[in-house]
Amino acid sequence: MVLEDKYQYELVKLDTERGEIVCRYYTSHTHYPASVAVVYVTGVGGGWGTPAIGLYPRLCGSLVRVGIDGIRVRYRHPTDLLESVFDTLAGVAFLKEEHGTKAIGLVGHSFGGAVVIQAAVTASDIVSTIVTLATQSYGAADRISKLKQGTSALMIHGSNDKVLPVHCSEQVYQKAHEPKQIVLCEGAGHGLDEVSEEVYELVYRWLVNNLLSPHTL
């Protein structure tokens, strides 16, 4: 196990026909009747980027305590949408095939919003919810309507985003099926750092409510 701040993870390397994909896997090793997990991806900056002042490792660390594993995927080519979708789907396959995961949530920031929407369309048999944070509309607004009926979607965007205007998320929201929710954070920029605590609470509650049935809480 490797320590990231106070959160432990396993470094996982996935060998694929397109190259090696490196991931950070957070697990409590607690086996619930229906195993659930979340895949987290970042924007075009790639690496281990995270919005909202450490949101991703914080969510991974707290959600494992209620039986939700987490895996953060590092893109091989962080500016390539199709390749990044492939990397995300490799993370989904790892959870499904090697850990018996039955339901998965996807969380993506900025460019990663389009990545998780497209990955969810492809992996509709196992992805039950998505969260986009300050998403771009390109590759997202034209695909979100193709999500499997019943796949829930939460969209969060800062009203002061100078990188991707708030109407990007609004456009995606308009084309999404129910159940869906959009939250516009007043005064927040693209990284959502100004409202990091609010974003953490929103995403944590959303993932718990949409991935865990009442009898597993």
Coordinates of N, CA and C in Angstrom, one line a residue:
M1 N 0.8 -1.2 0.0 CA 0.0 0.0 0.0 C 0.9 1.3 0.0
V2 N 0.4 2.3 -0.7 CA 1.1 3.6 -0.7 C 0.3 4.6 0.0
L3 N 0.9 5.5 0.7 CA 0.2 6.5 1.4 C 0.1 7.8 0.6
E4 N -1.1 8.4 0.4 CA -1.3 9.7 -0.3 C -2.0 10.5 0.8
D5 N -1.2 11.5 1.3 CA -1.8 12.2 2.5 C -2.1 11.2 3.5
K6 N -3.3 11.1 3.9 CA -3.7 10.1 4.9 C -4.5 8.9 4.3
Y7 N -4.6 8.9 3.0 CA -5.4 7.9 2.3 C -4.5 6.8 1.6
Q8 N -4.7 5.6 1.9 CA -3.9 4.5 1.3 C -4.5 4.0 0.0
Y9 N -3.6 3.7 -0.9 CA -4.0 3.1 -2.2 C -3.0 2.1 -2.7
E10 N -3.5 1.2 -3.6 CA -2.6 0.3 -4.3 C -2.3 0.8 -5.7
L11 N -1.1 0.8 -6.1 CA -0.7 1.2 -7.4 C -1.0 0.0 -8.4
V12 N -1.9 0.2 -9.3 CA -2.3 -0.8 -10.2 C -1.8 -0.4 -11.7
K13 N -1.2 -1.4 -12.4 CA -0.8 -1.1 -13.7 C -1.6 -2.1 -14.6
L14 N -2.4 -1.5 -15.5 CA -3.2 -2.3 -16.4 C -2.5 -2.5 -17.8
D15 N -2.2 -3.7 -18.2 CA -1.6 -3.9 -19.5 C -2.7 -4.1 -20.6
T16 N -2.7 -3.2 -21.6 CA -3.6 -3.2 -22.6 C -2.9 -3.3 -24.0
E17 N -3.7 -3.5 -25.0 CA -3.1 -3.5 -26.4 C -2.7 -2.1 -26.8
R18 N -3.1 -1.1 -26.1 CA -2.7 0.3 -26.4 C -1.6 0.8 -25.4
G19 N -1.1 0.0 -24.6 CA -0.1 0.4 -23.6 C -0.5 0.3 -22.2
E20 N 0.4 0.6 -21.3 CA 0.1 0.5 -19.8 C -0.7 1.7 -19.3
I21 N -1.7 1.4 -18.5 CA -2.5 2.4 -17.8 C -2.3 2.3 -16.3
V22 N -1.8 3.3 -15.7 CA -1.5 3.3 -14.3 C -2.7 3.9 -13.5
C23 N -3.1 3.2 -12.4 CA -4.2 3.6 -11.6 C -3.8 3.6 -10.1
R24 N -4.6 4.3 -9.3 CA -4.5 4.2 -7.9 C -5.8 3.6 -7.4
Y25 N -5.7 2.5 -6.7 CA -6.9 1.8 -6.3 C -7.1 1.8 -4.8
Y26 N -8.2 2.3 -4.3 CA -8.5 2.5 -2.9 C -9.6 1.5 -2.5
T27 N -9.3 0.6 -1.6 CA -10.2 -0.4 -1.2 C -10.1 -0.7 0.3
S28 N -11.3 -1.0 0.9 CA -11.3 -1.4 2.3 C -11.2 -2.9 2.5
H29 N -11.3 -3.6 1.3 CA -11.3 -5.0 1.3 C -12.5 -5.6 2.0
T30 N -13.6 -4.8 2.1 CA -14.8 -5.2 2.7 C -15.7 -5.7 1.6
H31 N -16.3 -6.9 1.7 CA -17.1 -7.4 0.6 C -18.6 -7.3 1.0
Y32 N -19.3 -6.5 0.3 CA -20.7 -6.3 0.4 C -21.4 -7.3 -0.5
P33 N -22.7 -7.6 -0.3 CA -23.4 -8.5 -1.2 C -23.4 -8.0 -2.7
A34 N -23.5 -6.7 -2.9 CA -23.3 -6.1 -4.2 C -22.2 -5.1 -4.2
S35 N -21.0 -5.6 -4.7 CA -19.8 -4.7 -4.7 C -20.0 -3.5 -5.6
V36 N -19.6 -2.3 -5.0 CA -19.8 -1.1 -5.8 C -18.5 -0.3 -5.8
A37 N -18.3 0.5 -6.7 CA -17.0 1.3 -6.8 C -17.2 2.6 -7.7
V38 N -16.2 3.4 -7.6 CA -16.3 4.7 -8.4 C -15.0 4.8 -9.1
V39 N -15.0 5.3 -10.4 CA -13.8 5.6 -11.2 C -13.8 7.1 -11.3
Y40 N -12.6 7.7 -11.0 CA -12.4 9.1 -11.1 C -11.4 9.5 -12.1
V41 N -11.7 10.5 -13.0 CA -10.8 11.0 -14.0 C -10.7 12.5 -14.0
T42 N -9.6 13.0 -14.5 CA -9.3 14.4 -14.4 C -9.5 15.1 -15.8
G43 N -8.9 16.3 -15.9 CA -9.0 17.0 -17.2 C -7.8 16.8 -18.1
V44 N -7.6 17.8 -19.0 CA -6.5 17.6 -20.0 C -5.1 17.7 -19.4
G45 N -5.1 18.2 -18.2 CA -3.8 18.3 -17.5 C -3.2 16.9 -17.2
G46 N -4.1 15.9 -17.1 CA -3.7 14.5 -16.9 C -3.1 14.3 -15.5
G47 N -2.2 13.3 -15.4 CA -1.6 13.0 -14.1 C -2.6 12.6 -13.1
W48 N -2.3 13.0 -11.8 CA -3.2 12.7 -10.7 C -4.0 13.9 -10.3
G49 N -4.3 14.8 -11.3 CA -5.0 16.0 -11.0 C -6.4 15.8 -10.3
T50 N -6.8 16.7 -9.5 CA -8.1 16.6 -8.8 C -8.6 18.0 -8.6
P51 N -9.9 18.2 -8.8 CA -10.5 19.5 -8.5 C -10.8 19.7 -7.0
A52 N -11.3 20.8 -6.7 CA -11.8 21.1 -5.4 C -10.9 20.7 -4.2
I53 N -9.7 21.1 -4.3 CA -8.7 21.0 -3.2 C -8.6 19.5 -2.7
G54 N -8.2 18.6 -3.5 CA -8.0 17.2 -3.1 C -9.3 16.4 -3.0
L55 N -10.3 16.8 -3.8 CA -11.6 16.1 -3.8 C -11.4 14.6 -4.0
Y56 N -10.7 14.2 -5.0 CA -10.7 12.8 -5.4 C -10.1 11.9 -4.3
P57 N -8.9 12.2 -3.8 CA -8.4 11.3 -2.7 C -9.2 11.4 -1.4
R58 N -9.8 12.5 -1.2 CA -10.7 12.6 0.0 C -11.9 11.7 -0.2
L59 N -12.6 11.8 -1.3 CA -13.7 10.9 -1.6 C -13.3 9.4 -1.5
C60 N -12.2 9.1 -2.1 CA -11.8 7.7 -2.1 C -11.6 7.2 -0.7
G61 N -10.9 8.1 0.2 CA -10.7 7.7 1.5 C -11.9 7.5 2.4
S62 N -12.9 8.4 2.2 CA -14.1 8.3 3.0 C -15.1 7.3 2.5
L63 N -15.2 7.1 1.2 CA -16.2 6.2 0.7 C -15.8 4.7 0.9
V64 N -14.6 4.4 1.0 CA -14.2 3.0 1.3 C -14.8 2.6 2.7
R65 N -15.0 3.5 3.6 CA -15.5 3.2 4.9 C -16.9 2.7 4.9
V66 N -17.6 3.1 3.8 CA -19.0 2.6 3.6 C -19.1 1.5 2.5
G67 N -18.0 1.0 2.1 CA -18.0 -0.1 1.2 C -18.0 0.2 -0.3
I68 N -17.6 1.5 -0.6 CA -17.5 1.9 -2.0 C -16.0 2.1 -2.4
D69 N -15.5 1.2 -3.2 CA -14.1 1.3 -3.6 C -13.9 2.4 -4.6
G70 N -12.6 2.8 -4.8 CA -12.4 3.9 -5.7 C -11.1 3.6 -6.5
I71 N -11.1 4.0 -7.8 CA -9.9 3.9 -8.6 C -9.8 5.2 -9.4
R72 N -8.6 5.7 -9.3 CA -8.2 6.9 -10.1 C -7.4 6.5 -11.3
V73 N -7.8 6.9 -12.5 CA -7.1 6.5 -13.7 C -6.3 7.6 -14.2
R74 N -5.0 7.3 -14.5 CA -4.1 8.3 -15.1 C -4.1 8.1 -16.6
Y75 N -4.6 9.1 -17.4 CA -4.6 8.9 -18.9 C -3.2 8.7 -19.4
R76 N -3.2 7.9 -20.5 CA -1.9 7.8 -21.3 C -1.7 9.0 -22.2
H77 N -2.8 9.5 -22.7 CA -2.8 10.7 -23.6 C -3.9 11.6 -23.2
P78 N -3.6 12.5 -22.3 CA -4.7 13.3 -21.6 C -5.4 14.3 -22.5
T79 N -5.0 14.6 -23.7 CA -5.7 15.5 -24.5 C -6.5 14.8 -25.6
D80 N -6.5 13.5 -25.6 CA -7.1 12.7 -26.6 C -8.4 12.1 -26.0
L81 N -9.6 12.5 -26.4 CA -10.8 12.1 -25.8 C -11.1 10.6 -26.0
L82 N -10.9 10.1 -27.2 CA -11.2 8.6 -27.4 C -10.2 7.7 -26.6
E83 N -8.9 8.1 -26.6 CA -8.0 7.3 -25.8 C -8.3 7.4 -24.3
S84 N -8.7 8.6 -23.9 CA -9.0 8.7 -22.4 C -10.3 7.9 -22.0
V85 N -11.2 7.8 -23.0 CA -12.4 7.0 -22.7 C -11.9 5.5 -22.6
F86 N -11.0 5.1 -23.5 CA -10.5 3.8 -23.5 C -9.8 3.5 -22.1
D87 N -9.0 4.4 -21.6 CA -8.4 4.2 -20.3 C -9.4 4.1 -19.2
T88 N -10.4 4.9 -19.2 CA -11.5 4.9 -18.2 C -12.2 3.5 -18.3
L89 N -12.5 3.0 -19.4 CA -13.1 1.7 -19.6 C -12.2 0.6 -19.1
A90 N -10.9 0.8 -19.2 CA -10.0 -0.2 -18.7 C -10.1 -0.3 -17.2
G91 N -10.3 0.9 -16.6 CA -10.5 0.9 -15.1 C -11.8 0.2 -14.7
V92 N -12.8 0.4 -15.5 CA -14.1 -0.2 -15.3 C -14.0 -1.7 -15.4
A93 N -13.3 -2.2 -16.5 CA -13.1 -3.6 -16.7 C -12.3 -4.3 -15.5
F94 N -11.3 -3.5 -15.0 CA -10.5 -4.0 -13.9 C -11.4 -4.3 -12.7
L95 N -12.3 -3.4 -12.4 CA -13.2 -3.5 -11.3 C -14.2 -4.6 -11.5
K96 N -14.7 -4.7 -12.7 CA -15.7 -5.7 -13.0 C -15.2 -7.1 -13.1
E97 N -14.1 -7.3 -13.8 CA -13.5 -8.6 -14.0 C -12.6 -9.2 -12.9
E98 N -11.9 -8.3 -12.2 CA -11.0 -8.8 -11.2 C -11.5 -8.7 -9.8
H99 N -12.5 -7.8 -9.6 CA -13.0 -7.6 -8.3 C -14.5 -7.9 -8.1
G100 N -15.2 -8.3 -9.2 CA -16.6 -8.7 -9.1 C -17.5 -7.5 -8.8
T101 N -17.1 -6.3 -9.2 CA -17.9 -5.1 -9.0 C -19.2 -5.2 -9.8
K102 N -20.3 -4.9 -9.1 CA -21.7 -5.0 -9.7 C -22.2 -3.7 -10.2
A103 N -21.8 -2.6 -9.6 CA -22.3 -1.3 -9.9 C -21.2 -0.2 -9.8
I104 N -21.1 0.7 -10.8 CA -20.0 1.6 -10.8 C -20.5 3.0 -11.1
G105 N -19.9 4.0 -10.4 CA -20.2 5.4 -10.7 C -18.9 6.0 -11.3
L106 N -19.1 7.0 -12.2 CA -18.0 7.6 -12.8 C -18.0 9.1 -12.5
V107 N -16.8 9.7 -12.1 CA -16.7 11.1 -11.8 C -15.6 11.7 -12.7
G108 N -15.9 12.8 -13.3 CA -14.9 13.4 -14.2 C -15.0 15.0 -14.1
H109 N -13.8 15.6 -14.1 CA -13.7 17.0 -14.1 C -13.3 17.6 -15.5
S110 N -14.0 18.7 -15.9 CA -13.6 19.4 -17.1 C -13.7 18.5 -18.3
F111 N -12.6 18.3 -19.1 CA -12.5 17.3 -20.2 C -13.0 16.0 -19.7
G112 N -12.7 15.6 -18.4 CA -13.1 14.4 -17.9 C -14.6 14.2 -17.8
G113 N -15.4 15.3 -17.9 CA -16.9 15.1 -17.9 C -17.3 14.4 -19.2
A114 N -16.7 14.8 -20.3 CA -17.0 14.2 -21.6 C -16.5 12.7 -21.6
V115 N -15.4 12.5 -20.9 CA -14.8 11.2 -20.9 C -15.8 10.2 -20.1
V116 N -16.3 10.6 -19.0 CA -17.2 9.7 -18.2 C -18.5 9.5 -18.9
I117 N -19.0 10.5 -19.5 CA -20.3 10.4 -20.2 C -20.1 9.3 -21.4
Q118 N -19.1 9.5 -22.1 CA -18.9 8.5 -23.2 C -18.6 7.1 -22.7
A119 N -17.8 7.0 -21.6 CA -17.5 5.7 -21.0 C -18.8 5.1 -20.5
A120 N -19.7 5.9 -19.9 CA -20.9 5.4 -19.3 C -21.9 4.8 -20.4
V121 N -21.8 5.5 -21.6 CA -22.7 5.0 -22.7 C -22.2 3.6 -23.1
T122 N -20.9 3.4 -23.2 CA -20.3 2.1 -23.6 C -20.5 1.0 -22.6
A123 N -20.3 1.4 -21.3 CA -20.4 0.4 -20.2 C -21.7 0.5 -19.5
S124 N -22.8 0.6 -20.3 CA -24.1 0.8 -19.7 C -24.6 -0.3 -18.8
D125 N -24.0 -1.5 -19.0 CA -24.4 -2.7 -18.2 C -24.0 -2.6 -16.8
I126 N -23.0 -1.7 -16.4 CA -22.5 -1.7 -15.1 C -22.5 -0.3 -14.5
V127 N -22.5 0.8 -15.3 CA -22.4 2.2 -14.8 C -23.8 2.6 -14.5
S128 N -24.1 3.0 -13.2 CA -25.4 3.4 -12.8 C -25.5 4.8 -12.5
T129 N -24.4 5.6 -12.3 CA -24.5 7.0 -12.1 C -23.2 7.7 -12.5
I130 N -23.3 9.0 -12.9 CA -22.2 9.7 -13.3 C -22.2 11.1 -12.6
V131 N -21.0 11.7 -12.4 CA -20.9 13.0 -11.8 C -20.0 13.8 -12.7
T132 N -20.4 15.0 -13.2 CA -19.5 15.8 -14.0 C -19.2 17.1 -13.2
L133 N -18.0 17.5 -13.2 CA -17.6 18.7 -12.5 C -17.0 19.7 -13.5
A134 N -17.7 20.8 -13.7 CA -17.2 21.9 -14.6 C -16.9 21.2 -16.0
T135 N -17.9 20.5 -16.5 CA -17.6 19.7 -17.7 C -17.6 20.6 -19.0
Q136 N -16.9 20.1 -19.9 CA -17.0 20.7 -21.3 C -18.2 20.2 -21.9
S137 N -18.7 20.9 -22.9 CA -19.9 20.4 -23.7 C -19.5 19.5 -24.8
Y138 N -18.3 19.8 -25.4 CA -17.9 19.0 -26.6 C -17.7 17.5 -26.2
G139 N -18.3 16.7 -26.9 CA -18.2 15.2 -26.6 C -19.1 14.8 -25.5
A140 N -19.8 15.7 -24.9 CA -20.7 15.4 -23.7 C -22.2 15.7 -24.0
A141 N -22.5 16.9 -24.5 CA -23.9 17.3 -24.8 C -24.5 16.4 -25.9
D142 N -23.7 16.0 -26.8 CA -24.2 15.2 -27.9 C -24.3 13.7 -27.6
R143 N -23.8 13.3 -26.4 CA -23.8 11.9 -26.1 C -24.6 11.6 -24.8
I144 N -24.8 12.5 -24.0 CA -25.5 12.2 -22.7 C -26.9 11.6 -22.9
S145 N -27.6 12.0 -23.9 CA -28.9 11.5 -24.2 C -28.9 10.0 -24.5
K146 N -27.7 9.4 -24.8 CA -27.5 8.0 -25.1 C -27.3 7.2 -23.9
L147 N -27.2 7.8 -22.7 CA -27.1 7.0 -21.5 C -28.3 6.1 -21.3
K148 N -28.0 4.9 -20.8 CA -29.1 4.0 -20.5 C -30.1 4.6 -19.6
Q149 N -31.4 4.4 -19.9 CA -32.5 4.9 -19.1 C -32.3 4.5 -17.6
G150 N -32.4 5.5 -16.7 CA -32.3 5.2 -15.3 C -30.9 5.5 -14.8
T151 N -29.9 5.8 -15.7 CA -28.6 6.2 -15.2 C -28.7 7.6 -14.7
S152 N -28.4 7.8 -13.4 CA -28.5 9.1 -12.8 C -27.3 10.0 -13.2
A153 N -27.5 11.3 -13.2 CA -26.4 12.2 -13.5 C -26.5 13.5 -12.6
L154 N -25.3 13.8 -12.0 CA -25.2 15.0 -11.3 C -24.2 15.9 -12.0
M155 N -24.5 17.2 -12.2 CA -23.6 18.1 -12.8 C -23.4 19.3 -11.9
I156 N -22.1 19.6 -11.6 CA -21.7 20.8 -10.8 C -20.8 21.7 -11.6
H157 N -21.1 23.0 -11.4 CA -20.3 24.0 -12.2 C -20.2 25.3 -11.4
G158 N -19.1 25.9 -11.5 CA -18.9 27.2 -10.9 C -19.4 28.4 -11.7
S159 N -20.1 29.3 -11.1 CA -20.7 30.4 -11.9 C -19.6 31.4 -12.5
N160 N -18.4 31.3 -11.9 CA -17.3 32.2 -12.3 C -16.2 31.4 -13.1
D161 N -16.6 30.4 -13.7 CA -15.7 29.5 -14.5 C -15.2 30.3 -15.7
K162 N -13.9 30.6 -15.8 CA -13.4 31.4 -17.0 C -12.9 30.4 -18.0
V163 N -12.8 29.2 -17.7 CA -12.2 28.2 -18.7 C -13.3 27.6 -19.5
L164 N -14.4 27.1 -18.8 CA -15.5 26.5 -19.5 C -16.8 27.2 -18.9
P165 N -17.4 28.0 -19.6 CA -18.6 28.8 -19.0 C -19.7 27.8 -18.5
V166 N -20.4 28.3 -17.6 CA -21.4 27.5 -16.9 C -22.5 26.9 -17.9
H167 N -22.7 27.6 -19.0 CA -23.7 27.1 -20.0 C -23.2 25.7 -20.6
C168 N -22.0 25.4 -20.4 CA -21.5 24.0 -20.9 C -22.3 23.0 -20.1
S169 N -22.3 23.1 -18.8 CA -23.0 22.1 -18.0 C -24.5 22.2 -18.2
E170 N -25.0 23.5 -18.3 CA -26.5 23.6 -18.6 C -26.9 23.0 -19.9
Q171 N -26.1 23.1 -20.9 CA -26.4 22.4 -22.2 C -26.4 20.9 -22.0
V172 N -25.5 20.3 -21.3 CA -25.4 18.9 -21.0 C -26.7 18.5 -20.2
Y173 N -27.0 19.3 -19.2 CA -28.1 19.0 -18.3 C -29.4 18.9 -19.1
Q174 N -29.6 19.9 -20.0 CA -30.8 19.9 -20.8 C -31.1 18.7 -21.6
K175 N -30.0 18.1 -22.1 CA -30.1 16.9 -23.0 C -30.1 15.6 -22.2
A176 N -29.9 15.6 -20.9 CA -29.8 14.4 -20.1 C -31.2 13.9 -19.7
H177 N -31.3 12.6 -19.5 CA -32.6 12.0 -19.1 C -32.6 12.1 -17.5
E178 N -33.8 12.0 -17.0 CA -34.0 11.9 -15.6 C -33.5 10.5 -15.2
P179 N -33.1 10.3 -13.9 CA -32.9 11.3 -12.9 C -31.6 12.1 -13.1
K180 N -31.8 13.4 -12.8 CA -30.6 14.3 -13.0 C -30.7 15.5 -12.1
Q181 N -29.6 16.1 -11.8 CA -29.5 17.3 -11.0 C -28.4 18.2 -11.4
I182 N -28.6 19.5 -11.4 CA -27.5 20.4 -11.7 C -27.4 21.4 -10.5
V183 N -26.1 21.6 -10.1 CA -25.9 22.5 -9.0 C -24.9 23.6 -9.5
L184 N -25.2 24.9 -9.5 CA -24.4 25.9 -9.9 C -23.8 26.6 -8.6
C185 N -22.5 26.6 -8.5 CA -21.9 27.2 -7.3 C -21.5 28.6 -7.5
E186 N -22.1 29.5 -6.8 CA -21.9 30.9 -6.9 C -20.5 31.3 -6.6
G187 N -19.9 32.0 -7.6 CA -18.5 32.6 -7.4 C -17.4 31.6 -7.6
A188 N -17.7 30.4 -7.8 CA -16.6 29.4 -8.0 C -16.0 29.4 -9.4
G189 N -14.7 29.1 -9.5 CA -14.0 29.0 -10.7 C -14.0 27.6 -11.2
H190 N -13.1 27.4 -12.2 CA -13.1 26.1 -12.9 C -12.7 25.0 -12.0
G191 N -11.8 25.2 -11.1 CA -11.3 24.1 -10.2 C -12.2 23.9 -9.1
L192 N -13.2 24.8 -8.8 CA -14.2 24.6 -7.7 C -13.5 24.6 -6.4
D193 N -12.3 25.2 -6.3 CA -11.6 25.3 -5.0 C -12.3 26.1 -4.0
E194 N -13.0 27.2 -4.4 CA -13.7 28.1 -3.5 C -14.8 27.4 -2.8
V195 N -15.4 26.3 -3.3 CA -16.5 25.7 -2.7 C -16.2 24.2 -2.5
S196 N -14.9 23.9 -2.2 CA -14.5 22.5 -2.1 C -15.3 21.7 -1.1
E197 N -15.6 22.3 0.0 CA -16.4 21.5 1.1 C -17.8 21.2 0.6
E198 N -18.4 22.2 -0.1 CA -19.8 22.0 -0.6 C -19.8 20.9 -1.7
V199 N -18.8 21.0 -2.6 CA -18.7 20.0 -3.6 C -18.4 18.6 -3.0
Y200 N -17.6 18.5 -2.0 CA -17.3 17.2 -1.4 C -18.6 16.6 -0.8
E201 N -19.4 17.4 -0.1 CA -20.6 16.9 0.5 C -21.6 16.5 -0.6
L202 N -21.7 17.3 -1.6 CA -22.7 17.0 -2.7 C -22.4 15.7 -3.4
V203 N -21.1 15.5 -3.7 CA -20.7 14.3 -4.5 C -20.7 13.1 -3.6
Y204 N -20.3 13.2 -2.3 CA -20.3 12.1 -1.4 C -21.8 11.6 -1.2
R205 N -22.7 12.5 -1.0 CA -24.1 12.1 -0.8 C -24.7 11.5 -2.0
W206 N -24.3 12.1 -3.2 CA -24.9 11.6 -4.4 C -24.4 10.1 -4.7
L207 N -23.1 9.9 -4.5 CA -22.6 8.5 -4.8 C -23.1 7.5 -3.8
V208 N -23.2 7.9 -2.5 CA -23.8 7.0 -1.5 C -25.2 6.6 -1.9
N209 N -26.0 7.7 -2.2 CA -27.4 7.5 -2.4 C -27.7 6.7 -3.7
N210 N -26.8 6.9 -4.7 CA -27.0 6.2 -6.0 C -26.3 4.9 -6.2
L211 N -25.4 4.5 -5.3 CA -24.7 3.3 -5.4 C -25.0 2.3 -4.3
L212 N -25.4 2.7 -3.2 CA -25.7 1.8 -2.1 C -27.2 1.7 -1.8
S213 N -27.7 0.5 -1.7 CA -29.1 0.3 -1.4 C -29.3 0.5 0.1
P214 N -30.4 0.8 0.6 CA -30.6 1.1 2.1 C -30.1 0.0 3.0
H215 N -30.2 -1.3 2.6 CA -29.8 -2.3 3.5 C -28.3 -2.5 3.6
T216 N -27.5 -1.8 2.8 CA -26.1 -1.9 2.9 C -25.5 -0.8 3.7
L217 N -26.3 0.3 4.0 CA -25.7 1.4 4.7 C -25.6 1.1 6.2

